[in-house]
Amino acid sequence: MEFCIGTCAKIDQVAMVKQAEDLGITHFGVGEGPLLFSDPYQFLALAAQQTSSIALGTMVTNPLTRIAPVTANSMATLNALAPGRTFLGIGTANNALRSMGNRPAKISELSDAVEVARELMAGRRIAHHWLGETRDVEFLDRQSGYYNVTDHIPIWVAAGGPRGLREAAKYADAVVYCLGPDADMIRLIRRELDKAVADAGRSPGSVKLVSLSWFYQLRNGETWEDGVTNGFGSGPISSCITNSGLMNQHREELGDPIVDASITAAQAYLGDPAASDQPHYLDVWARYLRGLDPRHRPIITKELVDYWCLYGSPAELREKAALMRESGVDILQVFLSNPATASRDIDDVGHSILAHA
């Protein structure tokens, strides 16, 4: 089973990557947030030196905090440290840009950046649009060992909504989508992705579907509330925000209750951006991925937890993981939203799911 761990980059927790590799986890990705986390590429470079088989990548970077040639260089350098076991995870960004008070990238900006990075990472010349000018760029010393543009670097695009899915299907090796163990939702996204891949003239199955779920293994006597408090915290709300638009377009297929519940949670979290008493963006993001923000606890219902989270007893985790694979997920990914419990969660994934795969 291909299984990915996603977490924030915390430079004193690099040993978790080796822990994950030893347990049979195949991919490890770390997020980027200049004001929030450690730098992902320094984290990944250290991880490359401590591991030998696990694939390493960003989960995810974006086209605005780093321009495309810089991203391509960072990935190609990592590819020199870990040849053939890197991947570029990239999206329009949420935390990295909103935590600085800025907008996420536009789909067009993401597509342009991916095209430039892809060509550079393949050792080719490409036109780069920057600062109002267009200039050809390419790596100038490809045989020197400065970077590795020989081994392919897959591109994983974090998509949300129908347009993002359609664009990603044109060039991605994999699409990362917020999904839990709900077969109807997974089949919907699988169908829409496969259609977009076909419309783009690409071969069937050429783009993998990577789920992004929130994880917690229940101990004896624990309930779903403990999963929220001690595990994934406010994570399920992120899935609601990402998916509410697409879900609203497919009400008939998914059902009004979960669509309305997800939209309500997203709106409650985001609030009214025009309100005069909106908190400062730095205050809003100060608790991001640092456990449960008590302000969000009332928003997170069992309905949302069941829909968006991979949680339960070891037997239930195995059952849900199998359901997700059977419904169309190629690579299961859990994003560990609490660095204080990440090592425990990785151990649970290895022993409760992968050891029985």
Coordinates of N, CA and C in Angstrom, one line a residue, residues 57-235:
G57 N 9.0 15.1 -0.2 CA 8.5 16.3 -1.0 C 7.8 17.3 -0.2
T58 N 7.4 18.4 -0.9 CA 6.7 19.5 -0.2 C 5.2 19.1 -0.2
M59 N 4.5 19.5 0.9 CA 3.1 19.2 1.0 C 2.4 20.4 1.7
V60 N 2.3 21.5 1.0 CA 2.7 21.8 -0.3 C 3.4 23.2 -0.3
T61 N 4.2 23.5 -1.4 CA 4.7 24.8 -1.6 C 3.7 25.5 -2.6
N62 N 4.1 26.7 -3.0 CA 3.1 27.5 -3.8 C 3.9 28.4 -4.8
P63 N 3.3 29.0 -5.8 CA 4.1 29.7 -6.8 C 4.4 31.2 -6.4
L64 N 4.0 31.6 -5.2 CA 4.2 33.0 -4.9 C 5.2 33.3 -3.9
T65 N 5.4 32.4 -2.8 CA 6.4 32.7 -1.9 C 7.8 32.3 -2.4
R66 N 7.8 31.5 -3.5 CA 9.1 31.2 -4.2 C 8.8 31.2 -5.7
I67 N 9.6 31.9 -6.5 CA 9.4 31.9 -7.9 C 9.8 30.5 -8.5
A68 N 9.3 30.2 -9.6 CA 9.4 28.8 -10.2 C 10.9 28.4 -10.3
P69 N 11.8 29.2 -10.8 CA 13.2 28.7 -10.9 C 13.8 28.4 -9.6
V70 N 13.4 29.1 -8.5 CA 13.9 28.8 -7.2 C 13.4 27.5 -6.7
T71 N 12.1 27.3 -6.9 CA 11.4 26.0 -6.5 C 12.1 24.9 -7.3
A72 N 12.3 25.0 -8.6 CA 12.9 24.0 -9.4 C 14.3 23.7 -8.9
N73 N 15.1 24.7 -8.5 CA 16.4 24.5 -8.0 C 16.4 23.7 -6.7
S74 N 15.5 24.1 -5.8 CA 15.4 23.4 -4.5 C 15.0 22.0 -4.6
M75 N 14.1 21.7 -5.6 CA 13.7 20.3 -5.8 C 14.8 19.5 -6.5
A76 N 15.5 20.1 -7.4 CA 16.6 19.4 -8.1 C 17.8 19.2 -7.2
T77 N 18.0 20.1 -6.3 CA 19.1 19.9 -5.3 C 18.7 18.8 -4.4
L78 N 17.4 18.7 -3.9 CA 17.0 17.6 -3.1 C 17.1 16.3 -3.8
N79 N 16.8 16.4 -5.1 CA 16.9 15.2 -6.0 C 18.3 14.7 -6.1
A80 N 19.3 15.6 -5.9 CA 20.7 15.1 -5.9 C 21.1 14.4 -4.6
L81 N 20.4 14.8 -3.5 CA 20.6 14.2 -2.2 C 19.8 12.8 -2.1
A82 N 18.7 12.8 -2.8 CA 17.8 11.6 -2.7 C 17.4 11.2 -4.1
P83 N 18.3 10.7 -5.0 CA 18.0 10.5 -6.4 C 16.8 9.7 -6.6
G84 N 15.8 10.2 -7.4 CA 14.7 9.4 -7.8 C 13.6 9.2 -6.8
R85 N 13.8 9.8 -5.6 CA 12.7 9.7 -4.6 C 12.3 11.0 -4.0
T86 N 12.0 11.9 -4.9 CA 11.5 13.2 -4.5 C 10.2 13.5 -5.3
F87 N 9.4 14.4 -4.8 CA 8.2 14.9 -5.5 C 7.9 16.3 -5.1
L88 N 7.5 17.1 -6.1 CA 7.1 18.5 -5.8 C 5.6 18.6 -5.6
G89 N 5.2 18.8 -4.3 CA 3.9 19.1 -4.0 C 3.6 20.6 -4.0
I90 N 2.6 21.0 -4.8 CA 2.4 22.5 -5.0 C 0.9 22.8 -5.1
G91 N 0.5 23.9 -4.7 CA -0.9 24.3 -4.7 C -1.0 25.8 -4.7
T92 N -2.2 26.3 -4.6 CA -2.4 27.8 -4.6 C -2.1 28.4 -3.3
A93 N -2.0 27.6 -2.2 CA -1.6 27.9 -0.9 C -2.8 28.4 -0.1
N94 N -2.8 28.1 1.2 CA -3.7 28.6 2.2 C -2.9 29.2 3.3
N95 N -2.3 28.4 4.1 CA -1.6 28.9 5.3 C -0.5 29.8 5.0
A96 N 0.4 29.5 4.0 CA 1.6 30.2 3.7 C 1.3 31.7 3.4
L97 N 0.3 31.9 2.6 CA 0.0 33.3 2.1 C -1.0 34.0 3.0
R98 N -2.1 33.3 3.5 CA -3.1 33.9 4.3 C -2.5 34.3 5.7
S99 N -1.5 33.6 6.2 CA -0.9 33.9 7.4 C -0.1 35.2 7.3
M100 N 0.3 35.6 6.1 CA 1.0 36.8 5.9 C 0.0 38.0 5.5
G101 N -1.3 37.6 5.5 CA -2.3 38.6 5.1 C -2.4 38.8 3.6
N102 N -2.0 37.8 2.8 CA -2.0 37.9 1.4 C -3.0 36.9 0.8
R103 N -3.4 37.1 -0.5 CA -4.3 36.2 -1.2 C -3.5 34.9 -1.6
P104 N -4.2 33.8 -1.8 CA -3.6 32.6 -2.4 C -3.3 32.9 -3.9
A105 N -2.5 32.1 -4.5 CA -2.2 32.2 -5.9 C -3.4 31.9 -6.7
K106 N -3.5 32.5 -7.9 CA -4.5 32.2 -8.9 C -4.2 30.9 -9.6
I107 N -5.2 30.3 -10.1 CA -5.0 29.0 -10.8 C -4.0 29.2 -12.0
S108 N -4.1 30.4 -12.7 CA -3.2 30.6 -13.8 C -1.8 30.8 -13.3
E109 N -1.6 31.4 -12.1 CA -0.2 31.5 -11.6 C 0.4 30.2 -11.2
L110 N -0.5 29.3 -10.7 CA 0.0 28.0 -10.4 C 0.4 27.2 -11.6
S111 N -0.5 27.3 -12.6 CA -0.2 26.5 -13.9 C 1.1 27.0 -14.5
D112 N 1.3 28.3 -14.6 CA 2.5 28.9 -15.2 C 3.8 28.4 -14.4
A113 N 3.7 28.4 -13.1 CA 4.8 28.0 -12.2 C 5.2 26.6 -12.4
V114 N 4.1 25.7 -12.5 CA 4.4 24.3 -12.7 C 5.0 24.0 -14.0
E115 N 4.6 24.7 -15.0 CA 5.2 24.5 -16.4 C 6.7 24.9 -16.4
V116 N 7.0 26.0 -15.7 CA 8.4 26.4 -15.7 C 9.2 25.4 -14.9
A117 N 8.7 25.1 -13.7 CA 9.5 24.2 -12.8 C 9.6 22.8 -13.5
R118 N 8.6 22.3 -14.1 CA 8.6 21.0 -14.7 C 9.7 20.9 -15.8
E119 N 9.7 22.0 -16.6 CA 10.7 22.0 -17.7 C 12.2 22.1 -17.2
L120 N 12.3 23.0 -16.2 CA 13.7 23.1 -15.6 C 14.1 21.8 -14.9
M121 N 13.2 21.2 -14.2 CA 13.6 19.9 -13.5 C 13.8 18.8 -14.5
A122 N 13.4 18.9 -15.7 CA 13.7 17.9 -16.7 C 15.0 18.3 -17.6
G123 N 15.6 19.4 -17.2 CA 16.8 19.8 -17.9 C 16.6 20.6 -19.2
R124 N 15.4 21.2 -19.3 CA 15.1 21.9 -20.6 C 15.0 23.4 -20.4
R125 N 15.1 24.1 -21.5 CA 15.0 25.6 -21.4 C 13.5 25.9 -21.6
I126 N 13.1 27.0 -20.9 CA 11.7 27.4 -20.9 C 11.6 29.0 -20.7
A127 N 10.6 29.6 -21.3 CA 10.4 31.0 -21.1 C 9.8 31.2 -19.7
H128 N 10.3 32.2 -19.0 CA 9.9 32.5 -17.6 C 9.4 34.0 -17.6
H129 N 8.1 34.1 -17.2 CA 7.5 35.5 -17.1 C 7.7 36.0 -15.6
W130 N 8.4 37.1 -15.5 CA 8.7 37.6 -14.1 C 9.0 39.1 -14.1
L131 N 8.4 39.8 -13.2 CA 8.7 41.3 -13.1 C 8.3 42.0 -14.4
G132 N 7.3 41.5 -15.1 CA 6.8 42.2 -16.3 C 7.6 41.9 -17.5
E133 N 8.6 40.9 -17.4 CA 9.4 40.6 -18.6 C 9.4 39.1 -18.8
T134 N 9.8 38.7 -20.0 CA 9.9 37.3 -20.3 C 11.3 37.0 -20.7
R135 N 11.9 36.0 -20.1 CA 13.3 35.6 -20.3 C 13.4 34.1 -20.3
D136 N 14.2 33.6 -21.2 CA 14.5 32.1 -21.2 C 15.4 31.8 -20.0
V137 N 15.1 30.6 -19.4 CA 15.8 30.1 -18.3 C 16.1 28.7 -18.4
E138 N 17.2 28.2 -17.9 CA 17.6 26.8 -17.9 C 18.7 26.6 -16.9
F139 N 18.9 25.4 -16.3 CA 20.0 25.1 -15.5 C 21.3 25.1 -16.3
L140 N 22.3 25.8 -15.9 CA 23.4 26.1 -16.7 C 24.6 25.1 -16.6
D141 N 24.5 24.2 -15.6 CA 25.6 23.2 -15.4 C 25.0 21.9 -14.9
R142 N 24.3 21.3 -15.8 CA 23.5 20.1 -15.5 C 24.4 18.9 -15.2
Q143 N 25.7 18.8 -15.5 CA 26.5 17.7 -15.3 C 27.4 17.8 -14.1
S144 N 27.3 18.9 -13.4 CA 28.3 19.2 -12.4 C 28.0 18.5 -11.0
G145 N 26.8 18.1 -10.8 CA 26.4 17.6 -9.5 C 25.8 18.6 -8.6
Y146 N 25.6 19.8 -9.1 CA 24.9 20.9 -8.3 C 23.5 20.5 -8.0
Y147 N 22.9 19.8 -9.0 CA 21.5 19.4 -8.9 C 21.3 18.2 -9.8
N148 N 20.2 17.5 -9.6 CA 19.9 16.3 -10.4 C 18.6 16.5 -11.2
V149 N 18.8 16.6 -12.5 CA 17.7 16.8 -13.4 C 17.6 15.6 -14.4
T150 N 18.2 14.5 -14.0 CA 18.1 13.2 -14.7 C 17.0 12.4 -14.2
D151 N 16.9 12.2 -12.9 CA 15.9 11.4 -12.3 C 14.6 12.2 -12.3
H152 N 13.5 11.6 -12.7 CA 12.2 12.3 -12.8 C 11.7 12.8 -11.4
I153 N 11.2 14.0 -11.4 CA 10.6 14.5 -10.1 C 9.1 14.6 -10.4
P154 N 8.3 13.7 -9.8 CA 6.8 13.8 -10.0 C 6.3 15.1 -9.4
I155 N 5.2 15.6 -10.0 CA 4.5 16.8 -9.5 C 3.2 16.4 -9.0
W156 N 3.0 16.7 -7.7 CA 1.7 16.5 -7.1 C 1.0 17.9 -6.9
V157 N -0.2 18.0 -7.4 CA -0.9 19.3 -7.3 C -2.0 19.2 -6.3
A158 N -2.1 20.1 -5.3 CA -3.2 20.1 -4.4 C -4.3 20.9 -5.0
A159 N -5.4 20.2 -5.3 CA -6.5 20.8 -6.0 C -7.7 20.9 -5.0
G160 N -8.5 21.9 -5.3 CA -9.8 22.1 -4.6 C -10.8 22.7 -5.6
G161 N -11.9 22.1 -5.8 CA -12.9 22.6 -6.7 C -12.7 22.1 -8.1
P162 N -13.7 22.3 -8.9 CA -13.7 21.7 -10.3 C -12.7 22.3 -11.2
R163 N -12.4 23.7 -11.1 CA -11.5 24.3 -12.0 C -10.1 23.8 -11.6
G164 N -9.8 23.8 -10.3 CA -8.4 23.3 -9.9 C -8.2 21.9 -10.4
L165 N -9.2 21.0 -10.3 CA -9.1 19.6 -10.7 C -8.8 19.5 -12.2
R166 N -9.6 20.3 -13.0 CA -9.4 20.3 -14.4 C -8.0 20.7 -14.9
E167 N -7.5 21.8 -14.2 CA -6.2 22.3 -14.6 C -5.1 21.3 -14.2
A168 N -5.2 20.8 -13.0 CA -4.2 19.8 -12.5 C -4.1 18.6 -13.4
A169 N -5.3 18.2 -13.9 CA -5.3 17.0 -14.8 C -4.5 17.2 -16.0
K170 N -4.2 18.4 -16.4 CA -3.5 18.6 -17.6 C -2.0 18.3 -17.5
Y171 N -1.4 18.4 -16.3 CA 0.0 18.3 -16.2 C 0.5 17.6 -14.9
A172 N -0.3 17.3 -14.0 CA 0.1 16.7 -12.7 C 0.4 15.2 -12.9
D173 N 1.3 14.7 -12.1 CA 1.5 13.3 -12.0 C 0.5 12.7 -10.9
A174 N 0.1 13.5 -10.0 CA -0.8 13.1 -9.0 C -1.6 14.4 -8.5
V175 N -2.8 14.2 -8.1 CA -3.7 15.2 -7.6 C -4.0 14.9 -6.1
V176 N -3.7 15.9 -5.3 CA -4.0 15.7 -3.8 C -5.3 16.4 -3.5
Y177 N -6.2 15.6 -2.9 CA -7.6 16.1 -2.7 C -8.0 15.8 -1.3
C178 N -8.6 16.7 -0.6 CA -9.1 16.4 0.8 C -10.3 15.4 0.7
L179 N -10.0 14.2 1.2 CA -11.0 13.2 1.2 C -11.0 12.4 2.5
G180 N -12.1 11.9 3.0 CA -12.2 11.0 4.1 C -12.7 9.6 3.6
P181 N -13.1 8.8 4.5 CA -13.5 7.4 4.1 C -15.0 7.4 3.7
D182 N -15.4 8.3 2.8 CA -16.7 8.2 2.3 C -16.7 7.8 0.8
A183 N -17.2 6.7 0.5 CA -17.1 6.1 -0.8 C -17.7 7.0 -1.9
D184 N -18.9 7.6 -1.6 CA -19.5 8.4 -2.6 C -18.7 9.6 -3.0
M185 N -18.1 10.3 -2.0 CA -17.2 11.4 -2.3 C -16.0 11.0 -3.1
I186 N -15.4 9.9 -2.7 CA -14.2 9.5 -3.4 C -14.5 9.1 -4.8
R187 N -15.6 8.4 -5.0 CA -15.9 8.0 -6.4 C -16.2 9.2 -7.2
L188 N -16.8 10.3 -6.6 CA -17.1 11.5 -7.4 C -15.8 12.1 -7.8
I189 N -14.9 12.3 -6.9 CA -13.6 12.9 -7.3 C -12.8 12.1 -8.3
R190 N -12.8 10.8 -8.1 CA -12.2 9.9 -9.0 C -12.7 10.0 -10.4
R191 N -14.1 10.0 -10.5 CA -14.7 10.2 -11.8 C -14.4 11.5 -12.5
E192 N -14.5 12.6 -11.7 CA -14.2 13.9 -12.2 C -12.7 14.0 -12.6
L193 N -11.8 13.5 -11.9 CA -10.4 13.5 -12.2 C -10.2 12.7 -13.5
D194 N -10.7 11.5 -13.6 CA -10.5 10.7 -14.8 C -11.1 11.3 -16.0
K195 N -12.2 12.0 -15.9 CA -12.8 12.7 -17.0 C -11.9 13.9 -17.5
A196 N -11.4 14.6 -16.5 CA -10.5 15.7 -16.8 C -9.2 15.2 -17.5
V197 N -8.7 14.1 -17.0 CA -7.5 13.5 -17.6 C -7.8 13.2 -19.1
A198 N -8.9 12.5 -19.3 CA -9.3 12.2 -20.7 C -9.5 13.4 -21.6
D199 N -10.2 14.4 -21.0 CA -10.4 15.7 -21.8 C -9.1 16.4 -22.1
A200 N -8.0 16.1 -21.3 CA -6.7 16.7 -21.5 C -5.9 15.9 -22.5
G201 N -6.5 14.8 -23.0 CA -5.8 13.9 -24.0 C -4.7 13.1 -23.4
R202 N -4.8 12.8 -22.1 CA -3.8 12.0 -21.4 C -4.4 10.6 -21.2
S203 N -3.5 9.6 -21.0 CA -3.9 8.2 -21.0 C -4.6 7.9 -19.6
P204 N -5.6 7.0 -19.7 CA -6.3 6.7 -18.4 C -5.4 6.2 -17.3
G205 N -5.6 6.6 -16.1 CA -4.8 6.2 -15.0 C -3.4 6.9 -14.9
S206 N -3.2 7.9 -15.8 CA -1.9 8.5 -15.7 C -1.7 9.5 -14.6
V207 N -2.8 9.9 -14.0 CA -2.7 10.8 -12.8 C -3.3 10.1 -11.6
K208 N -2.4 10.0 -10.6 CA -2.8 9.3 -9.4 C -3.7 10.3 -8.5
L209 N -4.6 9.6 -7.7 CA -5.4 10.4 -6.8 C -4.8 10.1 -5.4
V210 N -4.4 11.2 -4.7 CA -3.8 11.2 -3.4 C -4.9 11.8 -2.4
S211 N -5.4 11.0 -1.5 CA -6.3 11.5 -0.5 C -5.6 12.3 0.6
L212 N -6.2 13.2 1.2 CA -5.7 13.9 2.3 C -6.8 13.8 3.4
S213 N -6.4 13.0 4.5 CA -7.4 12.8 5.6 C -6.7 13.2 6.9
W214 N -7.5 13.4 7.9 CA -7.0 13.7 9.2 C -7.1 12.4 10.1
F215 N -6.1 12.2 10.9 CA -5.9 10.8 11.5 C -5.9 10.8 13.0
Y216 N -6.5 9.8 13.5 CA -6.4 9.5 15.0 C -6.8 8.1 15.3
Q217 N -5.9 7.4 16.0 CA -6.3 6.0 16.5 C -6.9 6.1 17.9
L218 N -8.1 5.6 18.0 CA -8.8 5.7 19.3 C -8.1 4.6 20.3
R219 N -7.9 5.0 21.5 CA -7.5 4.1 22.5 C -8.7 3.5 23.2
N220 N -8.6 2.5 24.0 CA -9.7 1.9 24.7 C -10.4 3.0 25.5
G221 N -11.8 3.0 25.3 CA -12.6 3.9 26.1 C -12.7 5.3 25.4
E222 N -11.9 5.6 24.4 CA -12.0 6.9 23.8 C -13.1 7.0 22.7
T223 N -13.6 8.2 22.5 CA -14.7 8.4 21.5 C -14.2 9.4 20.5
W224 N -15.1 9.7 19.5 CA -14.7 10.7 18.5 C -14.3 12.0 19.0
E225 N -14.9 12.4 20.2 CA -14.5 13.7 20.8 C -13.0 13.7 21.2
D226 N -12.5 12.6 21.6 CA -11.1 12.5 22.0 C -10.3 12.6 20.7
G227 N -10.8 12.1 19.6 CA -10.1 12.2 18.3 C -9.9 13.7 18.0
V228 N -10.9 14.5 18.2 CA -10.8 15.9 18.0 C -9.8 16.6 18.9
T229 N -10.0 16.3 20.2 CA -9.3 17.0 21.3 C -7.8 16.6 21.3
N230 N -7.5 15.3 21.1 CA -6.2 14.8 21.3 C -5.5 14.5 19.9
G231 N -6.2 14.6 18.9 CA -5.7 14.2 17.6 C -5.7 15.3 16.5
F232 N -6.7 15.3 15.6 CA -6.7 16.1 14.4 C -7.2 17.5 14.7
G233 N -7.7 17.8 15.8 CA -8.1 19.2 16.1 C -9.0 19.8 15.1
S234 N -8.6 21.0 14.6 CA -9.5 21.7 13.7 C -9.4 21.3 12.2
G235 N -8.6 20.3 12.0 CA -8.3 19.8 10.6 C -9.5 19.6 9.7

